[in-house]
Every structure is written in structure tokens, then in C-alpha cells.
Amino acid sequence: MNFPGKIVLARLFAACLLLVPATLHAAGGGPQDPSAKYSPLTQINRDTVTELELAWEYHTGEQMREGDFASFQDRPTLIEGNLVICSMDRRLIALDPATGEERWVYDHKAEQVFYRKCRGVSHWVDKTAAEGTHCRTRLILGTPDNRLVAIDAKDGKPCSEFGENGEVQVPTSKPLAQPAELMISANPAIVNDVIVVGSYVADNQRVNSPSGRVMAYHARTGEFMWQFDPIPRDPADPAMETWENGTEGIGAANVWADMAVDNDLDLVYLPTSSASVDFFGGDRPGDNDYSTSIVAVRGATGEVVWHHQLVHHNVFDYDLPAQPMLIDFPVDGKLVPALVQHTKMGLIFVFNRATGEPLVPIIERPVPQTGKVAEEVLSPTQPFPEGMPVLMPQGFSPDDAWGFTFIDRWNCEGKIEELNYGPIYTPPSEKGTVFSPANGGGPNWGSGGYDPDSKIMVVPSNRVPLIVKLVRKEGTEDSGTEHQSIETRGSMLFPNKGAPYQAEVSAPLSNFGAPCSEPPWAALTAVDMEKREIVWEVPLGDIRKFAPFGMEIELGTPGAGGPLVTAGGLVFIGYTLDDVFRAFDLKTGEVLWETDLPAAGTAVPVTYEVKGEQYVVIPAGGHSMYQSTMGDAVMAYKLKR
């Protein structure tokens, strides 16, 4: 669940490609893996970045509709000489990477649902086909109505040998209770010749929600190959021992974040989410493997090779939201092929990606049990990585209350006193529990960027807590209309059908409408992965759009998106609600360049080189959940001539 802005920013501040030149490195590990969001290009660097100017601007023509949950989250792809954009409505648009001129548009013609977003498109090369053969290089896209389509990367025409006329229908485990209850959300992963597809399953809707099973298809023919359900169904599966009441009727644990792959190991890495429902697990006692786990499965067969659960018996909506990062991790003077998993909790876990061995020790620590509802059986401990820095505050109390004025702080302190509060993993309660980190993070789907030379990893995170309250049902709430949520007096009420409680989520705000937590409300953090320490941290975003007279006060603004790290010593990132695109100095965190965008850049920037000139591109279309400026732009920058 990616939440905080919908509530927070409704009143907030009322008071006061990875892309390298034309050829992408194959996802087989190493610092060039796309998950590292790193580019070796250096034409744009610390010394030249101030000379950046707008090279071209493109508009998709897609606009917001009333009631839509929409965001332009794309990470553009340079392939076969085209810069391919995936729009909010998941149309694929091929542009001239040097001019932004439109070359072709692929429209999947699916009926549009209210949940509109695309985080990019995947590609596969058929090495058995001759050069120049149609669909030798193909783009793979998941549609809003759960089709998997394959089109030629050069001309955008369907690949006829894939499924039926270039598409395969991905089945759901049961009929959907509402449109978009389940849909393909992230990029399909491609490991060697196998397409692996995850899904979004609507949070907090019903206990018996659809299965979050992962499906695999052959990239050439579309033939079904295997499936993996993160909720075990086979009594012989060792994971069944962690489900004391069995798994019948339990759904979700889906993979909505981007996956990562290592072709050489034939492994695909699945960051799973919580089982249904997100804030109550009284009907699923036990640790609940493989939910909220990083699971490495064999690409050819779907066999589980290794896994680690990072949240036991998840009742916090602490899904694994970020694509695993495949890097070479420094251990005792040597570089070990590793997987780094960022979490909503701000904890960083590191594993040997071949064996699953933790490269940073993991210890089990006791966690709070106070305030839980009677039916709940919590895990007494949770895993914590030892020796890695934590990216954000863990837990919240009245002493942490903050305000622009003494009265503001006093007001917040009183509100927190009335709630259930404490360290991280303080459970949901009927009283209302302060979640810090919030269930939207911390880090989220944008993940981090990594420079293999300096060993510095840069990660954005949101810092605004939320309040989760369990509301006991009176007996009639499970009848009536299907809905995602009901907005009631500054909160969101979720139905949790089949559970004894509804879930109400709100933000701890002062009477003036400002967050009760100390700024920054979003931050960009640089971690030295060799020394395992934070080297700098800066607020991410300012409140110019909310403060009087447009004052650029750097308090950070909750947002979404990811960074791009370059060998030129730069970190490019949009993310913020001030509609600014920034370049930070990788060494110091200083802002070296910034420019206004027509809408929030809640996406992942990319860079590439064409005819000797380096470009930096970012989609700027905003994110409705954060009530940002919305738009339909793709912005490209290059150095002045």
C-alpha cells in the first residue's frame, strides 16, 4: 500500500535506464544491472551539470479523470533506437531519443480502470532468430485487464507467434470482486527465455482475496511454464509449518514491486507482500512464509532455491516494496555478488544472491505486543540487520511530537498521548496506533541507486507517520457495495471483508494541518556500503508550493520515484511535490542543478547517449495519491552547445 500523501497532503502546510548507450547490459549481475540504477556516462558531470537545458518535451495527451488513482511512474527504455515510454494508461510510445518526435504508438485497447499507472516495459531478444527478423527484439507489457502482450521493439506491431496474435491472458485464481482488484502492476521480469509476471492485489478489501501467485510464460511462444504461490497450498511444503490454521481462504502475498533477475544463475528474485488482510492476522496465526519475503526461484522451473522472511506475521502492511538491487557488495576486501533489499521500515538487508546467505548478520529482536486486539497472535520477535544503518526513525512517542509553534507541538503531543505508540512493530489497535515508519514507507517502489566505484548507495524515503486503527464491526459492514475505501473526516476506512475489524488509516496532524513529526518529511540518504555508514542525508523537496510567498523552505515533501546515479558523480531525482527535478553531488549531497517541471516527477529518470550527446529524461505526470500537480509530460535535457 503506497499511502501517506492522500491524507497528509490534503491539509499539509495549510498552516504555515538505467540506460547506457544503445546497448543495455544484460541482467546477469554486477554494477551495471538495471536494478542498480547506475549509468557509466560522464559527459554530464559535477562540472558541467549547470549547463543542462531543455532538449525536448513530449506530451502523451492523457489527462486525469475524477476518482482516478493515477500516476506517471515510468522508467523509459532505450531499445532498437527508440526511446519507449509507457504512459499512465499503459500505451507504449516510441520517440526519437534525440528530438522527442513520436514514431509509433501501441494501444492495448483494454478498458481503462481507475487504477492507472505503468512503471515501464520489459524487453527480450530471441537469439535464435536472424538479425532483422520481425520480433527478434520484442517488448513485453502487462495490460490493465491482465493480458501479457509482445510487440516488435522497432515498429510496435504484435508478435504473432506469441500466444494468440501477440497476447496471452493471465488468469486470476478466482473471480474479481471489483474492477482492478488484481492486475499486473510492475514490469514483467525476464530471466533468460522466461517471462515472470507478478500482480497488484487491492489492500484491505477481503480476507479471501485473490491469490498473489506469480506466473511464468515462454518469451517466444507465450506458453505457460510454471506458477508460484507465495501462500503455500501443498501440505508437503515446509512453509506450511508457519501457517498454524492452514492457508485455505487466504490470499494476496503478491509481488507488486519490480523483480530482479540473474541470468547466469537462472534466478528471479521475488519481493513479496503481506497476506490478506494487511492489518489483521487473527485468522492466520504463525509466521506466514513466503509472505513478506525475498524469494529466489529457478527461472526454468519456478523451484524455490532460497528465501528469507523479513517481516514475520505481517499485520503492518510492511510489504517489500522495492525492486531488489543486484550489486557487488564489499565483504572483507572482496566483492561478493549480492542482493540488497530495501524495506518500508528503512532496514537494509543484504544477501549472497546465489546462496541466500546473509552478508549482514540478521538477529531476532523482541518487539512490542501491547495494544493488540484480542484475536491477534503476534510474532514475539522480528528480524533486524545488524551493522547496517537505519534509514529513518523507528517508532514514535509523545516526546517525538513536533510543531511550527509551541502550541502546535503541544497539540500534537496531546493527540499522540491518546494513541497506542512505541517502537517499530507496535501493533494495530482499537485505540489507534502510530506507525513510524508508516505503511507507505520509508523507502518504496523507487528503491535506490548505487555507484560501484565509491560504493555509495543513495535512497529516498518518506518520513511522515500514520495512524492505523482497527474498528470492530457491528455485523452489517460486510454487506453492501464493493469499494476500495471510504473517506471519512480526513481518514480512509477499508472494509476488510471476512475479518472482525475494518481498518481506518489517518495521519497525525496538528490543528493547523501540519504533520506532528519533525522534518524532514522526506529525505535523500547516501550510505557507504563498504563502511556501512551514512555519509550524508538531506531533505528531499521544499514547501514552495505550500508556504506563503513561495518560500523555498527545505522540509522535505512526501513523494514517490527513484534516483539515477551516474559515473559523473551525480544523483538525479524528481520524487518531490514541489515539481522540481534536481541533480545532487554524489559525494556531498549538495544540489548542483535544478529545474522546474510541469508536474511532479514521481518516476525514475534515465540517461543515454545519442550521436555524442548525453541526455537525461524524466516523466513528469505526478501522482494523484499525493495530490501532486498532474500532467502528461516527458522532459529531456542535454548540455548547451
XYZ file of C-alpha atoms in Angstrom:
641
model
C 0.000 0.000 0.000
C 1.531 3.339 -1.007
C -0.293 5.742 1.198
C 0.750 8.800 3.135
C 0.070 11.624 0.709
C -3.656 11.078 0.163
C -4.376 12.128 3.728
C -1.313 14.107 4.693
C -1.208 16.451 1.760
C -4.906 17.163 1.750
C -4.162 19.608 4.566
C -0.395 19.577 4.751
C 1.152 23.037 5.092
C -2.208 24.718 5.485
C -0.617 26.464 8.477
C 2.461 27.928 7.560
C 17.641 3.346 -17.579
C 19.359 2.967 -16.024
C 20.189 3.364 -19.597
C 23.601 3.197 -21.196
C 24.412 3.962 -24.826
C 22.003 1.988 -27.027
C 23.092 -1.388 -25.676
C 21.809 -2.278 -22.223
C 23.858 -4.612 -20.055
C 22.120 -7.946 -19.595
C 20.661 -8.556 -16.161
C 23.239 -11.039 -15.062
C 24.649 -9.262 -12.046
C 27.329 -6.713 -11.427
C 27.228 -2.948 -11.065
C 25.587 -2.452 -14.469
C 22.490 -4.438 -13.540
C 19.402 -2.278 -14.196
C 18.284 -2.683 -10.591
C 21.301 -0.598 -9.506
C 20.001 2.461 -11.417
C 23.537 3.396 -12.440
C 24.959 4.780 -15.681
C 28.660 4.927 -16.650
C 28.124 8.039 -18.792
C 30.199 11.059 -17.745
C 29.595 13.860 -20.250
C 27.134 15.355 -17.768
C 29.106 15.575 -14.532
C 29.711 17.747 -11.469
C 31.481 20.374 -13.558
C 29.070 20.512 -16.496
C 25.662 19.836 -14.956
C 24.885 23.540 -14.536
C 24.895 23.800 -18.346
C 21.902 21.500 -18.743
C 18.985 22.853 -20.739
C 15.718 21.506 -22.084
C 16.352 19.457 -25.236
C 12.769 18.442 -25.972
C 9.385 17.929 -24.352
C 6.691 15.398 -25.224
C 3.071 15.088 -24.040
C 1.133 11.821 -24.023
C -2.257 13.555 -24.122
C -3.607 11.562 -21.181
C -5.465 13.514 -18.517
C -6.832 12.854 -15.037
C -10.395 11.667 -14.565
C -12.466 12.264 -11.440
C -11.905 9.481 -8.920
C -8.865 8.013 -10.655
C -5.858 6.672 -8.788
C -3.331 7.780 -11.377
C 0.414 8.301 -11.541
C 3.074 8.614 -14.231
C 5.723 6.287 -12.759
C 7.508 5.247 -15.932
C 11.182 4.421 -16.315
C 11.705 4.913 -20.085
C 13.568 2.301 -22.123
C 16.046 2.868 -24.963
C 15.768 -0.115 -27.304
C 16.309 -0.625 -31.054
C 16.929 3.100 -31.494
C 13.606 4.063 -29.891
C 13.017 5.700 -26.545
C 9.932 3.807 -25.380
C 7.575 5.489 -22.928
C 4.873 3.637 -21.014
C 2.078 6.104 -20.287
C -0.304 6.173 -17.316
C -2.784 4.178 -19.403
C -0.005 1.770 -20.441
C 0.143 2.830 -24.048
C 3.635 2.316 -25.425
C 5.000 5.336 -27.267
C 8.216 5.209 -29.296
C 10.076 8.503 -29.553
C 13.169 9.674 -31.370
C 15.588 9.836 -28.402
C 17.324 12.939 -29.802
C 14.266 15.018 -30.719
C 11.278 13.562 -28.871
C 9.421 13.133 -32.165
C 6.736 10.445 -31.992
C 7.419 7.396 -34.165
C 4.631 4.996 -33.246
C 2.073 4.267 -30.525
C 0.872 0.864 -29.351
C -2.573 0.852 -27.702
C -3.593 -2.395 -25.983
C -7.259 -1.271 -26.172
C -8.130 -2.562 -22.714
C -10.988 -0.915 -20.867
C -9.417 1.603 -18.533
C -9.844 1.181 -14.795
C -9.473 3.779 -12.073
C -6.003 2.440 -11.154
C -3.787 3.988 -13.838
C -0.028 3.620 -13.855
C 2.908 1.970 -15.594
C 6.461 1.609 -14.313
C 7.994 0.705 -17.643
C 8.241 -2.105 -20.146
C 10.481 -5.170 -20.400
C 12.329 -6.439 -23.453
C 13.679 -9.751 -24.730
C 15.947 -10.712 -27.614
C 15.326 -14.001 -29.440
C 18.886 -15.155 -30.012
C 17.713 -17.973 -32.284
C 16.222 -15.528 -34.796
C 18.257 -13.958 -37.585
C 19.203 -10.290 -37.438
C 16.429 -8.153 -38.869
C 13.717 -10.736 -38.210
C 10.428 -9.221 -37.072
C 10.079 -9.549 -33.293
C 13.665 -10.678 -32.782
C 13.698 -7.922 -30.173
C 10.345 -7.612 -28.509
C 8.734 -5.504 -25.816
C 6.715 -7.274 -23.117
C 3.861 -5.410 -21.430
C 1.196 -6.291 -18.871
C -2.176 -4.643 -19.548
C -4.811 -3.363 -17.078
C -7.042 -6.356 -17.926
C -4.261 -8.852 -17.147
C -3.058 -9.654 -20.633
C 0.584 -10.180 -21.456
C 1.426 -8.702 -24.858
C 4.533 -8.932 -27.022
C 5.285 -6.388 -29.745
C 8.235 -5.699 -32.013
C 10.588 -3.152 -30.463
C 11.230 -1.424 -33.794
C 7.750 -0.941 -35.229
C 5.338 -1.651 -32.355
C 3.485 -4.414 -34.230
C 2.280 -7.552 -32.371
C 4.454 -10.681 -32.366
C 2.122 -13.230 -33.948
C 3.918 -16.333 -32.646
C 3.437 -15.190 -29.046
C 0.167 -16.605 -27.684
C -2.767 -15.616 -29.882
C -1.983 -12.654 -32.112
C 0.734 -11.478 -29.751
C -1.030 -11.781 -26.413
C -1.708 -14.191 -23.544
C -4.479 -13.845 -20.977
C -3.059 -14.226 -17.462
C -5.732 -15.974 -15.354
C -6.762 -14.978 -11.835
C -7.251 -17.547 -9.088
C -10.890 -16.520 -8.589
C -13.407 -14.023 -9.960
C -12.606 -10.448 -9.023
C -14.965 -8.702 -6.613
C -14.384 -5.343 -8.268
C -12.502 -3.907 -11.250
C -8.747 -3.772 -10.679
C -8.887 -5.902 -7.522
C -5.988 -7.742 -9.155
C -3.886 -6.523 -12.052
C -0.370 -6.712 -13.442
C 1.342 -3.733 -11.832
C 5.106 -3.915 -12.249
C 7.330 -4.755 -15.203
C 7.337 -8.442 -16.059
C 10.740 -9.902 -15.230
C 12.572 -11.830 -17.947
C 15.124 -14.441 -16.919
C 16.765 -15.999 -19.964
C 13.765 -17.098 -22.088
C 11.124 -16.951 -19.359
C 8.723 -14.087 -18.609
C 7.742 -13.883 -14.933
C 4.648 -11.879 -14.005
C 3.624 -10.544 -10.594
C 0.484 -8.653 -9.634
C -1.146 -5.954 -7.582
C -3.902 -7.168 -5.215
C -6.040 -4.460 -3.625
C -5.191 -3.982 0.046
C -7.583 -4.350 2.956
C -10.555 -5.489 0.883
C -11.331 -9.071 1.900
C -9.697 -12.000 3.672
C -10.324 -14.332 0.738
C -8.738 -12.001 -1.786
C -7.252 -13.436 -4.983
C -4.022 -15.358 -4.775
C -0.859 -13.393 -5.375
C 0.590 -16.245 -7.405
C 3.454 -15.497 -9.778
C 3.028 -16.812 -13.335
C 5.704 -17.694 -15.904
C 5.484 -17.914 -19.711
C 7.915 -18.663 -22.521
C 9.125 -15.420 -24.071
C 8.993 -16.757 -27.630
C 5.663 -18.591 -27.700
C 3.763 -17.362 -24.659
C 3.389 -20.962 -23.486
C 2.588 -21.291 -19.764
C 5.578 -22.729 -17.873
C 5.014 -22.586 -14.125
C 3.416 -20.753 -11.226
C 4.496 -19.993 -7.674
C 2.045 -19.050 -4.937
C 3.691 -17.123 -2.068
C 0.993 -18.614 0.146
C 1.791 -22.346 0.198
C -1.039 -24.704 -0.778
C 0.816 -28.029 -0.739
C 0.763 -29.705 2.712
C 4.235 -31.076 1.945
C 5.716 -27.584 1.526
C 7.903 -26.831 4.592
C 6.450 -23.308 4.626
C 3.081 -24.790 5.646
C 4.505 -25.254 9.147
C 4.331 -21.467 9.555
C 0.551 -21.424 8.955
C -0.976 -22.901 12.105
C -4.539 -22.842 10.747
C -3.606 -23.709 7.172
C -3.975 -21.403 4.191
C -7.449 -22.098 2.857
C -9.233 -18.854 2.031
C -6.141 -16.659 2.495
C -4.997 -14.553 -0.452
C -2.523 -11.879 -1.568
C 1.191 -12.059 -0.539
C 1.566 -10.883 -4.121
C 4.615 -9.438 -5.863
C 3.618 -5.887 -6.808
C 7.141 -4.440 -6.801
C 9.611 -4.928 -9.641
C 11.507 -8.202 -9.539
C 15.219 -8.654 -10.270
C 16.891 -11.447 -12.235
C 20.316 -13.032 -12.551
C 20.505 -14.781 -15.915
C 23.783 -16.547 -15.109
C 22.269 -18.142 -12.004
C 18.869 -18.611 -13.698
C 17.255 -16.960 -10.681
C 14.428 -14.473 -10.370
C 14.066 -12.644 -7.064
C 10.534 -12.035 -5.786
C 9.842 -9.349 -3.147
C 6.507 -10.497 -1.715
C 3.870 -8.590 0.251
C 1.617 -9.270 3.236
C -1.104 -11.894 3.227
C -4.705 -10.722 3.365
C -5.791 -8.696 5.181
C -2.996 -6.238 5.807
C -3.629 -5.056 9.373
C -5.243 -8.143 10.918
C -3.936 -11.707 11.032
C -6.012 -13.382 13.719
C -7.222 -15.939 11.189
C -3.684 -16.770 10.010
C -1.560 -17.443 13.150
C 2.094 -18.222 12.505
C 4.942 -16.513 10.681
C 3.185 -16.957 7.303
C 6.010 -17.887 4.909
C 6.503 -16.921 1.991
C 4.705 -13.630 2.611
C 6.843 -10.508 3.115
C 9.900 -12.430 1.985
C 12.590 -12.244 -0.619
C 12.191 -15.494 -2.547
C 14.718 -16.711 -5.122
C 13.130 -19.116 -7.611
C 14.620 -21.001 -10.544
C 13.712 -19.300 -13.805
C 13.247 -22.506 -15.766
C 11.085 -24.335 -13.214
C 9.791 -21.975 -10.504
C 11.506 -24.070 -7.831
C 12.311 -22.171 -4.618
C 16.108 -22.039 -4.283
C 16.275 -19.882 -1.156
C 14.154 -17.430 0.764
C 14.231 -15.155 3.793
C 11.199 -13.700 5.519
C 11.826 -10.071 6.512
C 8.603 -9.493 8.487
C 7.005 -12.309 10.479
C 3.193 -12.472 10.610
C 2.845 -9.134 8.866
C -0.019 -7.034 10.285
C 1.689 -3.727 9.455
C 1.305 -3.608 5.662
C 5.098 -3.622 5.548
C 5.246 -5.204 2.072
C 8.598 -5.496 0.354
C 8.012 -2.507 -1.933
C 11.303 -2.109 -3.753
C 12.991 -3.964 -6.570
C 15.912 -5.957 -5.128
C 19.207 -4.332 -6.086
C 21.859 -6.622 -7.562
C 25.307 -5.259 -6.800
C 28.799 -6.452 -5.939
C 28.906 -5.965 -2.167
C 32.224 -5.371 -0.366
C 32.934 -8.044 2.267
C 36.375 -8.294 3.908
C 38.081 -6.616 0.973
C 36.358 -8.744 -1.648
C 33.313 -8.134 -3.823
C 30.507 -10.656 -3.439
C 27.580 -10.863 -5.899
C 24.784 -9.679 -3.651
C 21.137 -8.763 -3.383
C 20.207 -5.649 -1.404
C 16.597 -5.399 -0.259
C 15.220 -2.049 0.844
C 12.135 -2.103 3.046
C 9.364 0.234 4.123
C 10.863 0.007 7.615
C 14.095 1.680 6.493
C 16.042 -1.527 7.213
C 18.616 -2.711 4.664
C 19.078 -6.465 4.220
C 21.953 -7.901 2.158
C 22.247 -11.487 0.891
C 24.574 -13.572 -1.232
C 22.297 -13.776 -4.228
C 23.425 -17.273 -5.216
C 23.029 -18.957 -1.836
C 20.810 -16.641 0.192
C 23.421 -16.409 2.940
C 23.043 -13.093 4.825
C 26.087 -10.911 4.146
C 24.978 -8.678 7.003
C 24.021 -10.602 10.164
C 20.291 -10.833 10.898
C 19.183 -11.011 14.514
C 15.751 -11.582 16.015
C 14.742 -8.862 18.464
C 11.700 -8.769 20.756
C 9.005 -6.382 19.506
C 6.001 -4.757 21.243
C 2.864 -6.775 21.962
C 0.902 -4.025 23.720
C -2.409 -2.803 22.384
C -3.100 -5.736 20.066
C -6.696 -6.839 19.561
C -7.870 -9.947 21.394
C -7.976 -12.209 18.334
C -4.436 -11.392 17.198
C -1.401 -13.610 17.817
C 1.710 -11.572 17.033
C 5.228 -12.738 16.384
C 7.259 -12.128 19.562
C 10.323 -11.134 17.506
C 11.198 -9.576 14.161
C 14.405 -9.762 12.057
C 16.813 -6.818 12.084
C 20.027 -6.481 10.040
C 22.942 -5.879 12.383
C 25.645 -3.427 11.396
C 23.751 -1.601 8.636
C 22.468 1.950 9.163
C 18.734 2.529 9.555
C 17.323 4.992 7.034
C 14.682 6.633 9.218
C 13.309 6.935 12.761
C 11.975 3.700 14.237
C 8.902 4.224 16.389
C 7.117 7.277 17.750
C 6.096 8.705 21.134
C 4.691 11.984 22.517
C 8.284 13.117 23.063
C 8.775 12.993 19.295
C 5.873 15.374 18.623
C 6.793 18.476 16.619
C 5.145 21.719 15.609
C 5.863 25.040 13.932
C 4.998 26.686 17.270
C 4.862 25.625 20.913
C 1.067 25.436 20.687
C 1.323 23.280 17.578
C 3.714 20.883 19.309
C 1.605 20.784 22.481
C -1.455 19.960 20.420
C 0.367 17.109 18.659
C 1.769 15.757 21.901
C -1.729 15.521 23.348
C -3.029 13.671 20.297
C -0.212 11.123 20.417
C -0.793 10.534 24.152
C -4.286 9.264 23.347
C -2.986 6.624 20.925
C -1.106 3.354 21.110
C 2.548 4.217 20.458
C 6.022 2.833 20.897
C 8.934 1.324 18.948
C 8.664 -0.061 15.449
C 6.251 -3.014 15.167
C 3.855 -1.634 17.774
C 0.697 -3.449 16.591
C -2.561 -2.072 15.191
C -5.138 -1.437 17.902
C -8.707 -0.352 18.515
C -7.276 2.743 20.150
C -5.290 3.638 17.059
C -1.549 3.001 16.690
C 1.106 5.388 15.404
C 3.057 3.649 12.649
C 6.560 5.041 12.244
C 7.713 4.152 9.674
C 4.338 4.418 8.005
C 2.972 1.550 5.969
C 3.833 3.519 2.835
C 7.488 3.778 3.876
C 10.234 4.684 4.321
C 11.655 3.640 1.006
C 9.121 2.408 -1.532
C 8.983 1.224 -5.154
C 11.617 3.704 -6.377
C 14.298 1.804 -4.430
C 17.866 3.169 -4.544
C 20.798 3.846 -6.855
C 24.344 2.516 -6.454
C 27.757 3.760 -7.590
C 30.136 0.774 -7.894
C 33.260 2.943 -7.690
C 32.581 4.841 -4.475
C 30.378 2.043 -3.036
C 27.749 4.680 -2.207
C 24.074 3.797 -2.327
C 21.504 6.611 -2.436
C 17.935 6.024 -1.246
C 14.886 8.332 -0.999
C 12.369 7.845 1.805
C 9.166 9.315 3.197
C 9.174 10.223 6.897
C 5.552 11.059 7.859
C 3.956 8.599 10.346
C 0.404 7.308 10.022
C -2.248 6.119 12.448
C -3.826 2.689 11.955
C -6.997 1.955 13.899
C -8.956 -1.298 13.915
C -12.710 -0.677 14.062
C -14.774 -3.600 15.339
C -17.649 -4.434 13.024
C -21.265 -4.277 14.141
C -22.317 -7.137 11.896
C -23.521 -5.428 8.711
C -20.349 -3.960 7.262
C -19.606 -6.943 5.005
C -22.801 -6.425 3.029
C -23.400 -3.620 0.558
C -21.313 -2.108 -2.186
C -17.796 -3.131 -3.034
C -15.320 -0.326 -2.569
C -11.656 0.392 -2.227
C -12.071 2.750 0.701
C -14.352 5.361 2.181
C -13.020 8.804 3.010
C -14.358 9.959 6.369
C -13.197 13.159 8.059
C -9.596 13.042 6.947
C -9.162 9.282 7.150
C -9.575 6.248 4.922
C -11.777 3.351 6.058
C -11.104 -0.051 4.472
C -13.687 -2.879 4.559
C -11.610 -5.995 5.405
C -14.484 -8.270 4.430
C -14.392 -11.551 6.318
C -12.371 -10.071 9.197
C -13.878 -8.853 12.501
C -12.401 -5.372 12.048
C -12.344 -2.626 9.468
C -9.114 -0.643 9.130
C -9.032 3.137 9.436
C -5.886 4.939 8.329
C -5.207 8.606 9.060
C -2.311 10.973 9.630
C -1.202 12.559 12.918
C -1.684 16.244 12.095
C -1.779 19.304 14.298
C -4.860 21.530 14.417
C -3.087 23.671 11.824
C -2.872 20.713 9.446
C 0.901 20.139 9.612
C 2.454 16.735 10.369
C 3.137 16.026 14.034
C 6.548 14.590 13.149
C 9.793 16.519 12.914
C 11.056 17.369 9.409
C 12.387 16.316 7.039
C 9.153 14.729 5.839
C 11.144 13.152 3.012
C 14.889 12.666 2.738
C 17.628 11.502 0.403
C 20.217 9.377 2.196
C 23.652 8.251 0.987
C 25.084 5.090 2.540
C 28.695 3.954 2.203
C 28.126 0.225 1.687
C 31.769 -0.595 2.448
C 31.942 1.302 5.735
C 28.235 0.598 6.332
C 27.502 4.110 7.492
C 25.510 7.138 6.367
C 27.794 9.677 4.673
C 25.168 12.374 4.100
C 21.453 12.974 4.328
C 19.455 15.935 3.033
C 15.781 16.966 2.967
C 14.172 15.938 -0.309
C 11.953 18.734 -1.569
C 10.804 22.093 -0.259
C 7.436 23.626 0.553
C 7.491 26.451 -2.024
C 4.085 25.358 -3.339
C 2.502 25.424 0.101
C 4.314 28.143 2.059
C 3.444 31.857 1.936
C 5.093 33.788 -0.908
C 6.579 30.575 -2.326
C 9.329 30.390 0.282
C 11.715 27.539 -0.512
C 11.913 26.042 2.980
C 13.591 22.651 2.751
C 11.415 20.469 4.979
C 11.067 17.606 2.509
C 7.796 16.590 0.868
C 6.427 13.032 0.798
C 6.563 11.715 -2.726
C 7.453 8.797 -4.958
C 10.016 7.735 -7.515
C 13.624 6.673 -7.640
C 17.128 8.020 -8.274
C 19.595 7.720 -11.120
C 23.286 7.583 -10.143
C 25.938 8.349 -12.760
C 29.693 7.956 -13.107
C 29.743 11.735 -13.469
C 29.331 11.943 -9.694
C 25.647 12.891 -9.820
C 22.326 11.745 -8.406
C 19.288 12.763 -10.467
C 15.862 12.545 -8.863
C 12.375 14.020 -9.181
C 10.188 12.478 -6.451
C 9.042 15.657 -4.712
C 5.752 17.570 -4.651
C 7.424 20.900 -5.406
C 7.618 19.841 -9.086
C 11.401 20.194 -9.193
C 13.959 17.923 -10.873
C 17.326 18.002 -9.075
C 20.900 16.829 -9.508
C 22.797 16.208 -6.263
C 26.533 15.842 -5.764
C 27.063 12.152 -5.011
C 29.920 12.961 -2.614
C 28.293 15.703 -0.541
C 24.541 15.801 -1.136
C 24.744 19.394 -2.372
C 22.186 20.395 -5.007
C 24.223 21.282 -8.105
C 21.346 21.856 -10.537
C 17.578 22.019 -10.505
C 14.771 22.871 -12.872
C 11.013 23.257 -12.599
C 8.836 20.542 -14.109
C 5.285 20.982 -15.440
C 4.133 18.317 -12.932
C 5.668 16.205 -10.189
C 8.434 13.892 -11.394
C 7.218 10.836 -9.478
C 9.124 8.467 -11.749
C 12.656 7.172 -12.339
C 14.942 9.280 -14.577
C 17.164 7.670 -17.195
C 20.171 8.745 -19.211
C 21.584 7.715 -22.588
C 23.885 8.957 -25.344
C 22.884 9.696 -28.948
C 25.341 10.970 -31.568
C 27.855 12.004 -28.942
C 25.397 13.873 -26.733
C 24.196 12.666 -23.334
C 20.523 13.135 -22.436
C 18.699 12.897 -19.106
C 14.988 12.138 -19.314
C 12.245 12.122 -16.686
C 8.476 11.622 -16.993
C 6.611 14.442 -15.242
C 2.987 13.474 -14.753
C 2.505 13.438 -10.998
C 0.812 11.105 -8.541
C -2.825 11.617 -7.567
C -2.476 9.840 -4.220
C -0.083 12.558 -3.098
C -2.347 15.256 -4.543
C 0.547 16.491 -6.659
C 0.408 18.605 -9.783
C -0.762 16.241 -12.518
C 0.303 16.223 -16.151
C 1.436 14.117 -19.096
C 4.940 15.352 -19.924
C 8.220 13.653 -20.725
C 11.137 16.062 -20.274
C 14.603 15.617 -21.831
C 17.727 17.633 -21.002
C 21.208 17.899 -22.500
C 24.186 20.233 -22.245
C 24.112 23.572 -24.015
C 26.081 23.581 -27.231
